[in-house]
PDB file of C-alpha atoms in Angstrom:
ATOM      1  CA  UNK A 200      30.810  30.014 -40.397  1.00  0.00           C
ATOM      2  CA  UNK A 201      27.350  28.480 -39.749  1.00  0.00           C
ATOM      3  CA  UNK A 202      25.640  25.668 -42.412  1.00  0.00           C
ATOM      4  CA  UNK A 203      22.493  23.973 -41.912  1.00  0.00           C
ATOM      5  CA  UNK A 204      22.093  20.093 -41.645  1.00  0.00           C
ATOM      6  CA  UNK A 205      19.223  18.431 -41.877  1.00  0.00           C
ATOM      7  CA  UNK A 206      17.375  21.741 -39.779  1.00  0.00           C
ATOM      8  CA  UNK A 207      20.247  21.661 -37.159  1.00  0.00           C
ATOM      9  CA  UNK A 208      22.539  24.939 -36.416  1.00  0.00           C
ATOM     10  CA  UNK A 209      26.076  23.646 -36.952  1.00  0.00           C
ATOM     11  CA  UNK A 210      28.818  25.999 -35.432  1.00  0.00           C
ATOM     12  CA  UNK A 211      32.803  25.706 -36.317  1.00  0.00           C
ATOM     13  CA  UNK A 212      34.522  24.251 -33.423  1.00  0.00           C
ATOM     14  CA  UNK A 213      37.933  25.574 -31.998  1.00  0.00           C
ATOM     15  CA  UNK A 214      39.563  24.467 -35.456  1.00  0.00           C
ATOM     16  CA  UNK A 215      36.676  25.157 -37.973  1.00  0.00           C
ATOM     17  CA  UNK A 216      35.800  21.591 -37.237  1.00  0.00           C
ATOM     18  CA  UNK A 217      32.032  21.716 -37.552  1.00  0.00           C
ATOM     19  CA  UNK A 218      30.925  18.504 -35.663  1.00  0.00           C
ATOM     20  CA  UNK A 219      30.258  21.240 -32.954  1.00  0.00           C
ATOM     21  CA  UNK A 220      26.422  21.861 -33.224  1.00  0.00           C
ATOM     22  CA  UNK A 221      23.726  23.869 -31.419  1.00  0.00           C
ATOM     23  CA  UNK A 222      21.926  20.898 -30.811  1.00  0.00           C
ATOM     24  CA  UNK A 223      23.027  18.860 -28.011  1.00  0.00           C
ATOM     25  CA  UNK A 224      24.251  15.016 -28.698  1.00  0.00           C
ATOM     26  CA  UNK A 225      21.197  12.875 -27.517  1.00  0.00           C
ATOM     27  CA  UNK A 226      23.411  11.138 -24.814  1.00  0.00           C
ATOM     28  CA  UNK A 227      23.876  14.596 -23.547  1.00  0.00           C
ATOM     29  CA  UNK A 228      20.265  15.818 -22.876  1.00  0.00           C
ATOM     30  CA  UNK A 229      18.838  15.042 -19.630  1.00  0.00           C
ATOM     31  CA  UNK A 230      16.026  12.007 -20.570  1.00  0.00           C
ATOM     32  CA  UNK A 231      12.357  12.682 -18.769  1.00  0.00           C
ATOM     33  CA  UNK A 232      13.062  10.431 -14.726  1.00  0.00           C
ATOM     34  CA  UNK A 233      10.344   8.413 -15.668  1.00  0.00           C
ATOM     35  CA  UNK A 234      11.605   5.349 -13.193  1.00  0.00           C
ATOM     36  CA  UNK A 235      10.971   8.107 -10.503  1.00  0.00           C
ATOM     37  CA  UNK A 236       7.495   8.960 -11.897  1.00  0.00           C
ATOM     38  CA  UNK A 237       6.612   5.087 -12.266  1.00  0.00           C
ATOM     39  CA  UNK A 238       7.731   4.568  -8.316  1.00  0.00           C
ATOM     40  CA  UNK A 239       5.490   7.501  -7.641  1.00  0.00           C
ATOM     41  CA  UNK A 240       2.618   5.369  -9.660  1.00  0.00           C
ATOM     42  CA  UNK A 241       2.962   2.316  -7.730  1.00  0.00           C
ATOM     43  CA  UNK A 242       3.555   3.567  -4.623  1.00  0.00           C
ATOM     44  CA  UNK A 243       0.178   5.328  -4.866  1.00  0.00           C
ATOM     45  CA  UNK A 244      -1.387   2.151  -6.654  1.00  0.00           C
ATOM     46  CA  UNK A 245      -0.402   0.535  -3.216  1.00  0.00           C
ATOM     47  CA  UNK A 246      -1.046   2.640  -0.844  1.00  0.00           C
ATOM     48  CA  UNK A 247      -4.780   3.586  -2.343  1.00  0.00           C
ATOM     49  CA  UNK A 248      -5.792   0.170  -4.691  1.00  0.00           C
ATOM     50  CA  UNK A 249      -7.883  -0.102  -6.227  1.00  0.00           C
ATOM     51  CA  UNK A 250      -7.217   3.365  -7.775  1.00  0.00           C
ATOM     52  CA  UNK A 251      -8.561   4.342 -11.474  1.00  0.00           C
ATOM     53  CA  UNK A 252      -6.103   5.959 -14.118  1.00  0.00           C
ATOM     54  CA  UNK A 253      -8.147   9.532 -13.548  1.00  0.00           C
ATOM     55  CA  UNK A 254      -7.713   9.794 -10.186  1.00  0.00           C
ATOM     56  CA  UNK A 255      -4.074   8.478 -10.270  1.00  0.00           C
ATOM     57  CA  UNK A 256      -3.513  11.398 -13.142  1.00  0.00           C
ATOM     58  CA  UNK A 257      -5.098  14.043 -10.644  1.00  0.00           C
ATOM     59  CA  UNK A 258      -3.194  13.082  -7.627  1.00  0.00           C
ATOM     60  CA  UNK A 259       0.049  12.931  -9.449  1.00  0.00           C
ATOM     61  CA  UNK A 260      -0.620  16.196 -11.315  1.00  0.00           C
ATOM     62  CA  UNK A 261       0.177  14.022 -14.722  1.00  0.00           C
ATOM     63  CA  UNK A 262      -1.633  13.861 -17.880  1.00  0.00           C
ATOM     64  CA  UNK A 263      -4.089  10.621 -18.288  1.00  0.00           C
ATOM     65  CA  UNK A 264      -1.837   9.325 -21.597  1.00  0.00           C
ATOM     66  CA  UNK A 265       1.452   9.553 -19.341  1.00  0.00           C
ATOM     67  CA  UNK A 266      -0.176   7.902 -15.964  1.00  0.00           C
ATOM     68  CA  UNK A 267      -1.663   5.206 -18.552  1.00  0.00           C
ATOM     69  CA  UNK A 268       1.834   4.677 -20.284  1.00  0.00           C
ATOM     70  CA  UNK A 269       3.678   4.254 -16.437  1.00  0.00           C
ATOM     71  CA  UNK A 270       0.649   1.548 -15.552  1.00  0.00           C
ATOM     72  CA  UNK A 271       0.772  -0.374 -18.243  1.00  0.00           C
ATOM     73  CA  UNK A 272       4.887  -1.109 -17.613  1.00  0.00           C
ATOM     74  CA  UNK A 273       3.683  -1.770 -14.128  1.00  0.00           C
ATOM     75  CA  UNK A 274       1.273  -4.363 -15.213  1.00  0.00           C
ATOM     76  CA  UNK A 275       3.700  -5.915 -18.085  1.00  0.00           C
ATOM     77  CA  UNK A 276       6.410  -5.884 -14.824  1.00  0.00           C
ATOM     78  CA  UNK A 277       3.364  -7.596 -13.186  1.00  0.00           C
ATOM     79  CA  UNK A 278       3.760  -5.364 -10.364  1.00  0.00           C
ATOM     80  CA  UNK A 279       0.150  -3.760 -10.697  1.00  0.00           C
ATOM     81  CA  UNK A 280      -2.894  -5.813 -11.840  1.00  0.00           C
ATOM     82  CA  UNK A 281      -5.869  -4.097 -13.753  1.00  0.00           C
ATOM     83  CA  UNK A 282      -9.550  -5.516 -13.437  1.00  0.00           C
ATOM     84  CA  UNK A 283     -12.605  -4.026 -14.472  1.00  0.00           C
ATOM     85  CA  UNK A 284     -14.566  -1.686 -12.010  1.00  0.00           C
ATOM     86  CA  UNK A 285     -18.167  -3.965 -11.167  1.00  0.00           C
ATOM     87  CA  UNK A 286     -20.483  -1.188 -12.530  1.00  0.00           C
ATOM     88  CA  UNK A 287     -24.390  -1.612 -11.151  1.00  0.00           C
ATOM     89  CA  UNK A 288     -26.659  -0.018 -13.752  1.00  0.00           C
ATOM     90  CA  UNK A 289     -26.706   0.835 -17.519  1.00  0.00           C
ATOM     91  CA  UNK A 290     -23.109   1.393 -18.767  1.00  0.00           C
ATOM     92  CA  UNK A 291     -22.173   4.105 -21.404  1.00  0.00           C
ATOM     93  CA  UNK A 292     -20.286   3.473 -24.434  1.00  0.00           C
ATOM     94  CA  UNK A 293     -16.483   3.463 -24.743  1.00  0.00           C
ATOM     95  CA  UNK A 294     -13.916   1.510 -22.832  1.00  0.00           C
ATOM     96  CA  UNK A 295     -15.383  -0.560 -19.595  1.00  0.00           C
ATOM     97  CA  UNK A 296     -14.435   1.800 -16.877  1.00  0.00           C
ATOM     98  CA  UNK A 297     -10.560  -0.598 -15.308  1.00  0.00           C
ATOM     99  CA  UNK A 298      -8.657   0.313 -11.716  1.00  0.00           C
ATOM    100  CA  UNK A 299      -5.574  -1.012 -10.727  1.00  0.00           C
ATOM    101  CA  UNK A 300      -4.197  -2.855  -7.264  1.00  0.00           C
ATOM    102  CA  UNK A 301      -0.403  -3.814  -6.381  1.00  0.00           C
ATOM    103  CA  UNK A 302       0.857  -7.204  -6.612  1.00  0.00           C
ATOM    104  CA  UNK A 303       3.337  -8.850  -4.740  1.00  0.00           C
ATOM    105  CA  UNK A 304       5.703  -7.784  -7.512  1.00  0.00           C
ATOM    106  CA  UNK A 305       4.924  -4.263  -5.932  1.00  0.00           C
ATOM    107  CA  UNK A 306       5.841  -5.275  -2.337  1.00  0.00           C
ATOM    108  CA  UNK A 307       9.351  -6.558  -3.570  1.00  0.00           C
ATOM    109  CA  UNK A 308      10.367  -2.577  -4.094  1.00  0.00           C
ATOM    110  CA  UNK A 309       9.266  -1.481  -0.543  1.00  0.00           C
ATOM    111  CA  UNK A 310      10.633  -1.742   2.814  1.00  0.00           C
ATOM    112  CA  UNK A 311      10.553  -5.543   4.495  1.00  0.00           C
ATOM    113  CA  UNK A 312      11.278  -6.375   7.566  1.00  0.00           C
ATOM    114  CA  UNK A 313      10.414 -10.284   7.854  1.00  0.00           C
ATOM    115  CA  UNK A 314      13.850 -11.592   6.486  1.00  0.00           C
ATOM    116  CA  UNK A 315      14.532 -15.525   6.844  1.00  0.00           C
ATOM    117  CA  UNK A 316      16.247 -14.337  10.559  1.00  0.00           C
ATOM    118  CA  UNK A 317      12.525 -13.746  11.547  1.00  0.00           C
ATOM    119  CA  UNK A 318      11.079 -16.581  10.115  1.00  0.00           C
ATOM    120  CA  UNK A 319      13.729 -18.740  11.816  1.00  0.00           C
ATOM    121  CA  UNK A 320      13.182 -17.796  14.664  1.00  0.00           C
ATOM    122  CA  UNK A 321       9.293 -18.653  14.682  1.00  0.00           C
ATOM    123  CA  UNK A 322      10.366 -21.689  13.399  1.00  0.00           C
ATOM    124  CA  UNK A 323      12.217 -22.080  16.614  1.00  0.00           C
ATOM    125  CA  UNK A 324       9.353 -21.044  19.364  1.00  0.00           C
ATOM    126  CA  UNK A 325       6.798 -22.857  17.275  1.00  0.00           C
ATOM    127  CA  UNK A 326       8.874 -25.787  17.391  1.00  0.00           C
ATOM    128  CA  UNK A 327       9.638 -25.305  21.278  1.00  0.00           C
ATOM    129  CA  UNK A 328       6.170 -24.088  22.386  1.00  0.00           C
ATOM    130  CA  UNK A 329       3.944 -25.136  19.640  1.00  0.00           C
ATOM    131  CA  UNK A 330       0.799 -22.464  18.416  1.00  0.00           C
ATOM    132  CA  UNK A 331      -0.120 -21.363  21.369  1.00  0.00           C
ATOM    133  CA  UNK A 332       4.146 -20.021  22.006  1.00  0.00           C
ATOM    134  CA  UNK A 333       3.834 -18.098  18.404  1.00  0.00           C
ATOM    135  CA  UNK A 334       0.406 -16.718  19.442  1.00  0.00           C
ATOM    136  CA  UNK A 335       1.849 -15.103  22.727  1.00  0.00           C
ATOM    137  CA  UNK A 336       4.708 -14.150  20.764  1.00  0.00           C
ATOM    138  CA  UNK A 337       2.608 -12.497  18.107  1.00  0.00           C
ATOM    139  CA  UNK A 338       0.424 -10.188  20.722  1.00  0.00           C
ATOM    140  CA  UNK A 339       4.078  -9.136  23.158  1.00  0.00           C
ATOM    141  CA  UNK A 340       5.162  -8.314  19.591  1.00  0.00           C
ATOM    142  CA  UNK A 341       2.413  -5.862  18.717  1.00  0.00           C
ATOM    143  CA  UNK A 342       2.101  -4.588  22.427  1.00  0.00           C
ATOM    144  CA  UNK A 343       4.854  -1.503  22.294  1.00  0.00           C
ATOM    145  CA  UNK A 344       2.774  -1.128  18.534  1.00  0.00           C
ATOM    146  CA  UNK A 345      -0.456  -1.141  20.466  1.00  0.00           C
ATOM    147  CA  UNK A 346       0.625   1.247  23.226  1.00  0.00           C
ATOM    148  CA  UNK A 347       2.046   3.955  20.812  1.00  0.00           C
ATOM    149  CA  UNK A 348      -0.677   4.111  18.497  1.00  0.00           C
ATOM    150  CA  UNK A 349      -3.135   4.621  21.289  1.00  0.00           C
ATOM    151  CA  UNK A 350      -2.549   7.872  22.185  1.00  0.00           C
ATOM    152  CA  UNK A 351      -3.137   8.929  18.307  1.00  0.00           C
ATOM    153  CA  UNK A 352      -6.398   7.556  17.751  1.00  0.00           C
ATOM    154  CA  UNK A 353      -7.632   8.342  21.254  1.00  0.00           C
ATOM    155  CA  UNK A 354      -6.485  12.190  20.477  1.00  0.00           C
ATOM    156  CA  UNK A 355      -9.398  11.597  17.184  1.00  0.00           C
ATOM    157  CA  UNK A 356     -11.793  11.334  20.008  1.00  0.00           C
ATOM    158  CA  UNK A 357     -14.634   8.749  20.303  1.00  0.00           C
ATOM    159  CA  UNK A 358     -15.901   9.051  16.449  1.00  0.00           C
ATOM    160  CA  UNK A 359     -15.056   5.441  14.659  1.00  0.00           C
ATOM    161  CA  UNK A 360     -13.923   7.366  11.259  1.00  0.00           C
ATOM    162  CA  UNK A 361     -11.782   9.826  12.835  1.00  0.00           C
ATOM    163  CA  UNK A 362      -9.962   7.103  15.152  1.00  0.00           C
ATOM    164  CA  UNK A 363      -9.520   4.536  11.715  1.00  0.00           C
ATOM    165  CA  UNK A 364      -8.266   7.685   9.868  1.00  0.00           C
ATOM    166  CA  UNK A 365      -5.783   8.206  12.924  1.00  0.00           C
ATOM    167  CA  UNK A 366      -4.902   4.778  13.097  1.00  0.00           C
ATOM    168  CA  UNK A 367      -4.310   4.817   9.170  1.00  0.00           C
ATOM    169  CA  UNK A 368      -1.708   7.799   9.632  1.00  0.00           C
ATOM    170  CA  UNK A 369       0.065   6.041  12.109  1.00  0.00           C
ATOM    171  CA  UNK A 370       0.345   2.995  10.336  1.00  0.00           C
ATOM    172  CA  UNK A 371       1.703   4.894   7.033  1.00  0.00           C
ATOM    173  CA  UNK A 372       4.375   6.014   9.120  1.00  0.00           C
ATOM    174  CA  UNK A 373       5.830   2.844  10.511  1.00  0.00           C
ATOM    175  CA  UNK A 374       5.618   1.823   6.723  1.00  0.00           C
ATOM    176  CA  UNK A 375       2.241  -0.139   6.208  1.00  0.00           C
ATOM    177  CA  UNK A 376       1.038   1.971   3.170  1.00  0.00           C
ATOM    178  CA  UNK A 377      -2.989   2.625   5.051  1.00  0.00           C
ATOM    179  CA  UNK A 378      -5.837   4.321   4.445  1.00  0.00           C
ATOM    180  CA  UNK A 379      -9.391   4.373   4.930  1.00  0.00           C
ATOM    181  CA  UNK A 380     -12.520   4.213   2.540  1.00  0.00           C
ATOM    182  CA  UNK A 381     -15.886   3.397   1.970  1.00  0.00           C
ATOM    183  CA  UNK A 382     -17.092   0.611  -0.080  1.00  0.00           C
ATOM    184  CA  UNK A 383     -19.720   0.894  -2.245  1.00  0.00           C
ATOM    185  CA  UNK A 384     -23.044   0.180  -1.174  1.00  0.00           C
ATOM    186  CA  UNK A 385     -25.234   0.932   1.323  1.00  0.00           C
ATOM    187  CA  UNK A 386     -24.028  -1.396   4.365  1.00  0.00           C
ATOM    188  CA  UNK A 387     -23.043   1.274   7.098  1.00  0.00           C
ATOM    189  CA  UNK A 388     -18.743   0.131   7.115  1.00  0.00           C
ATOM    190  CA  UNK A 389     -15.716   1.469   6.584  1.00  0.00           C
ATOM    191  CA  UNK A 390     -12.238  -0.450   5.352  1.00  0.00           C
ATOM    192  CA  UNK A 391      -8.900  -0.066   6.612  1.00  0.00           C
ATOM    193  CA  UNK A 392      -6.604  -0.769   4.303  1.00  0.00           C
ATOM    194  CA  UNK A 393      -2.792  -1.843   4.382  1.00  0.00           C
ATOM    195  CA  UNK A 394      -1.124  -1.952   1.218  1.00  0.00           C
ATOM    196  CA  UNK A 395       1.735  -3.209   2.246  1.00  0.00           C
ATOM    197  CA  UNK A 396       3.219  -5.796   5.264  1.00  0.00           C
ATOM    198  CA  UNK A 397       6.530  -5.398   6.749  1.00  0.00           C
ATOM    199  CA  UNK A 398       6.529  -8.731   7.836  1.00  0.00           C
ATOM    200  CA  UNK A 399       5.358 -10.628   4.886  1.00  0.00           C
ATOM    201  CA  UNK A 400       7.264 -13.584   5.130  1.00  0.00           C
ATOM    202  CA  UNK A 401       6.872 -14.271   8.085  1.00  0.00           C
ATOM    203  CA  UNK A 402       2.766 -14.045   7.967  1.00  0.00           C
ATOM    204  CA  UNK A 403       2.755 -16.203   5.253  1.00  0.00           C
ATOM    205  CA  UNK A 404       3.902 -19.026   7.478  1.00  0.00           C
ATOM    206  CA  UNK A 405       2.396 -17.815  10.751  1.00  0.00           C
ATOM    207  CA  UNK A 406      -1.176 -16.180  10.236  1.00  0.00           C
ATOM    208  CA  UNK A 407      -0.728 -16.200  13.959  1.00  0.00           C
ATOM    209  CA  UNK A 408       0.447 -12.565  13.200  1.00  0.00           C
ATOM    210  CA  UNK A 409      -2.238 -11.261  10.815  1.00  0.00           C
ATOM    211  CA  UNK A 410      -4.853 -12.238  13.789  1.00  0.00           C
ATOM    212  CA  UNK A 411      -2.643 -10.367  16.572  1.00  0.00           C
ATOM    213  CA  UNK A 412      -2.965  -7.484  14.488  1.00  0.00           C
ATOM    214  CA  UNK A 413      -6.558  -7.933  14.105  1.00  0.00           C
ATOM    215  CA  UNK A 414      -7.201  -8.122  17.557  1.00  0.00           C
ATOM    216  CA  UNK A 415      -4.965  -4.658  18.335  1.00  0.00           C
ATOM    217  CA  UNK A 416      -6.800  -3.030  15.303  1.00  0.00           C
ATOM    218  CA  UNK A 417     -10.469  -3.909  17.109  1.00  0.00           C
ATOM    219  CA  UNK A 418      -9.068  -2.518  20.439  1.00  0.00           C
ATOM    220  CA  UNK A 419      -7.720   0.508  19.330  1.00  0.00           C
ATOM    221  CA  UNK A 420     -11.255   1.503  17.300  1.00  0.00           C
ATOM    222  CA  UNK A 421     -13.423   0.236  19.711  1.00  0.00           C
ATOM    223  CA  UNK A 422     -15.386  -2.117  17.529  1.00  0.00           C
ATOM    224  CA  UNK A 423     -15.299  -5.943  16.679  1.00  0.00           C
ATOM    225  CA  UNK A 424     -14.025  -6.059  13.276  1.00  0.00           C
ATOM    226  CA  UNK A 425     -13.471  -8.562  10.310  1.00  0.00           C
ATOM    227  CA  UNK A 426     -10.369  -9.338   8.243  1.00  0.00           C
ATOM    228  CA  UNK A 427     -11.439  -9.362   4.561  1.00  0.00           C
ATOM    229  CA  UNK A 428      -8.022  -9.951   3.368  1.00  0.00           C
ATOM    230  CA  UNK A 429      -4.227  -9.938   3.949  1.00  0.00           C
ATOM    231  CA  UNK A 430      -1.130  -9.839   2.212  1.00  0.00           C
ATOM    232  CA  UNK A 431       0.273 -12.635   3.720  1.00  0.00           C
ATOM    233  CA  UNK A 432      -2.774 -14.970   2.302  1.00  0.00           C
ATOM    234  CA  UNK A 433      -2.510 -13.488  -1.447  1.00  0.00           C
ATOM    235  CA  UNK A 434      -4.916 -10.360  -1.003  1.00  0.00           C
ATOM    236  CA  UNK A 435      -3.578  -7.086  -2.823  1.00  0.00           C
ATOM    237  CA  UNK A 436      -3.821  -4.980   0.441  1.00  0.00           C
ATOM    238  CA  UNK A 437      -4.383  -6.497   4.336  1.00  0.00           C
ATOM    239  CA  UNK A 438      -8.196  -5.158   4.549  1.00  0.00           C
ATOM    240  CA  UNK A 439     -10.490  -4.854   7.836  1.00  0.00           C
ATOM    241  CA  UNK A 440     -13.852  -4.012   7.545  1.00  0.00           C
ATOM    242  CA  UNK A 441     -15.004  -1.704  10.263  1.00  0.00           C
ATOM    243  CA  UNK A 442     -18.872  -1.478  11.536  1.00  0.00           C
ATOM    244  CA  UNK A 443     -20.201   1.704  11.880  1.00  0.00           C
ATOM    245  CA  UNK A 444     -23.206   2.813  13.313  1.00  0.00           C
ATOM    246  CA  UNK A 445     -24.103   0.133  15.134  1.00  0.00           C
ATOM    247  CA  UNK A 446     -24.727  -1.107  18.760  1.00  0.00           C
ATOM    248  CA  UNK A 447     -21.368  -3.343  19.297  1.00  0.00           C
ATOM    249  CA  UNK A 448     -20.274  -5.230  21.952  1.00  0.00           C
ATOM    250  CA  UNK A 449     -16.726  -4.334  23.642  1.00  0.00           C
ATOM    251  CA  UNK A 450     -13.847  -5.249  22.118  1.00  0.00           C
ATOM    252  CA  UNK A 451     -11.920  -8.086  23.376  1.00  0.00           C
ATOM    253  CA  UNK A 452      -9.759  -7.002  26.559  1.00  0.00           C
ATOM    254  CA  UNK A 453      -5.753  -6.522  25.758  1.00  0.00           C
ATOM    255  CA  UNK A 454      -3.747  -9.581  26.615  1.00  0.00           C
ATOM    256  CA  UNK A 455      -1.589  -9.000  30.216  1.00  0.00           C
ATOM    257  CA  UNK A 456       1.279  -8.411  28.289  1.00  0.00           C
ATOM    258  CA  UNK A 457      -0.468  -5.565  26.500  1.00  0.00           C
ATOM    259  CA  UNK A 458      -2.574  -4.384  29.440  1.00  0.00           C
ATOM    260  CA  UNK A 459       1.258  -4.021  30.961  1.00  0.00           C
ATOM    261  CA  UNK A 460       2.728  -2.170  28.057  1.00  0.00           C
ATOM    262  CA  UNK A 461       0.404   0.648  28.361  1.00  0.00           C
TER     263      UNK A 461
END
């Protein structure tokens, strides 16, 4: 025997008992994984910051409402942080147009490699050999890095963009969250960006290993270029501004223990 509550189908159980219903208890049906949508969110807000809510919605194949609803947790968790986009000429009515970039709340739920036993253990050679024993440490540190990711970029051939794209790819897979863009504007650059340090803690005490990197990122493209901002210093992504189009001089040669490691 069936009876209708409240516009439910309720069936007899086993002994006419009819708490059996057609509808399934709540803590029964499956609730929407939105933890694993929201990691997809801010692992894209990393990786490609600053990043609008349209192009967030298109990449993820979500609606604009439900990417909106999964940043603004993010920015209450203060893992994402939303500022306005600088706009250049007349602006339209309606809301100011916003993007979002990771914080270091957002780094906290990726992969780190610079526990305390790293930072220790600059501690130790800085206090042994001073700067100039964490700078040598730095570059030996980045020259197996340097040596592997050669052969990538110098399959992209001699074009700068192809070779930062390259480079971007291989950094993504050892974990650094890269990619390339253009910045508004005329100025003939390109950034690479790094939306997220492995070894975090340990540039935050020794910038020493932000400039190594530098220096292996210029040799590798070809090109002198310029740190904008790191991680390690409070930026929301380690960027490099790469010249293109213009006459520059060599890079700076590898250090010996580099030149050795290739």
């Amino acid at each position: 025997m069936n009876e209708s509550i409240a516009g439910s189908v309720v069936t007899a159980g086993p002994a006419g008992d009819p708490s059996h219903t057609g509808v399934a208890p709540h803590h029964l049906v499956p609730a929407p994984d939105a933890d694993s949508t929201r990691t997809r969110v801010r692992a894209l807000v990393v990786s490609q910051g600053p990043i609008d809510a349209a192009r967030l919605a298109a990449e993820l194949d979500l609606t604009p409402a439900g990417v909106r609803r999964h940043l603004q947790a993010l920015v209450a968790a203060g893992e994402i942080a939303e500022r306005l986009v600088p706009v250049t000429g007349p602006r339209g009515r309606g809301r100011p147009p916003r993007e979002y970039v990771a914080t270091t709340g957002a780094q906290e739920h990726l992969p780190d490699a610079s526990g305390e036993l790293a930072v220790e253990a600059l501690d130790f050679i800085a206090a042994a050999l001073g700067e100039p024993g964490v700078a040598t440490f730095a570059d030996g540190r980045l020259a197996e890095l340097e040596a592997r990711y050669l052969t990538v970029v110098e399959a992209a051939g001699d074009d700068i963009p192809a070779r930062a794209r390259a480079l971007a790819d291989a950094l993504t897979a050892d974990g650094y969250a890269a990619s390339t863009r253009r910045p508004a504007g005329e100025l003939p650059v390109l950034q690479l960006c790094q939306g997220h340090c492995p070894v975090q803690q340990a540039a935050e005490r020794y910038p020493e290993l932000c400039e190594a990197e530098t220096r292996v990122i210029s040799r590798l493209l070809g090109v002198h270029v310029q740190r904008l901002a790191t991680i390690a210093a409070g930026g929301h992504a380690c960027t490099t501004s790469v010249p293109l189009g213009l006459s520059a001089p060599p890079p700076p040669s590898a250090p010996a223990s580099i030149a050795h490691a290739t």
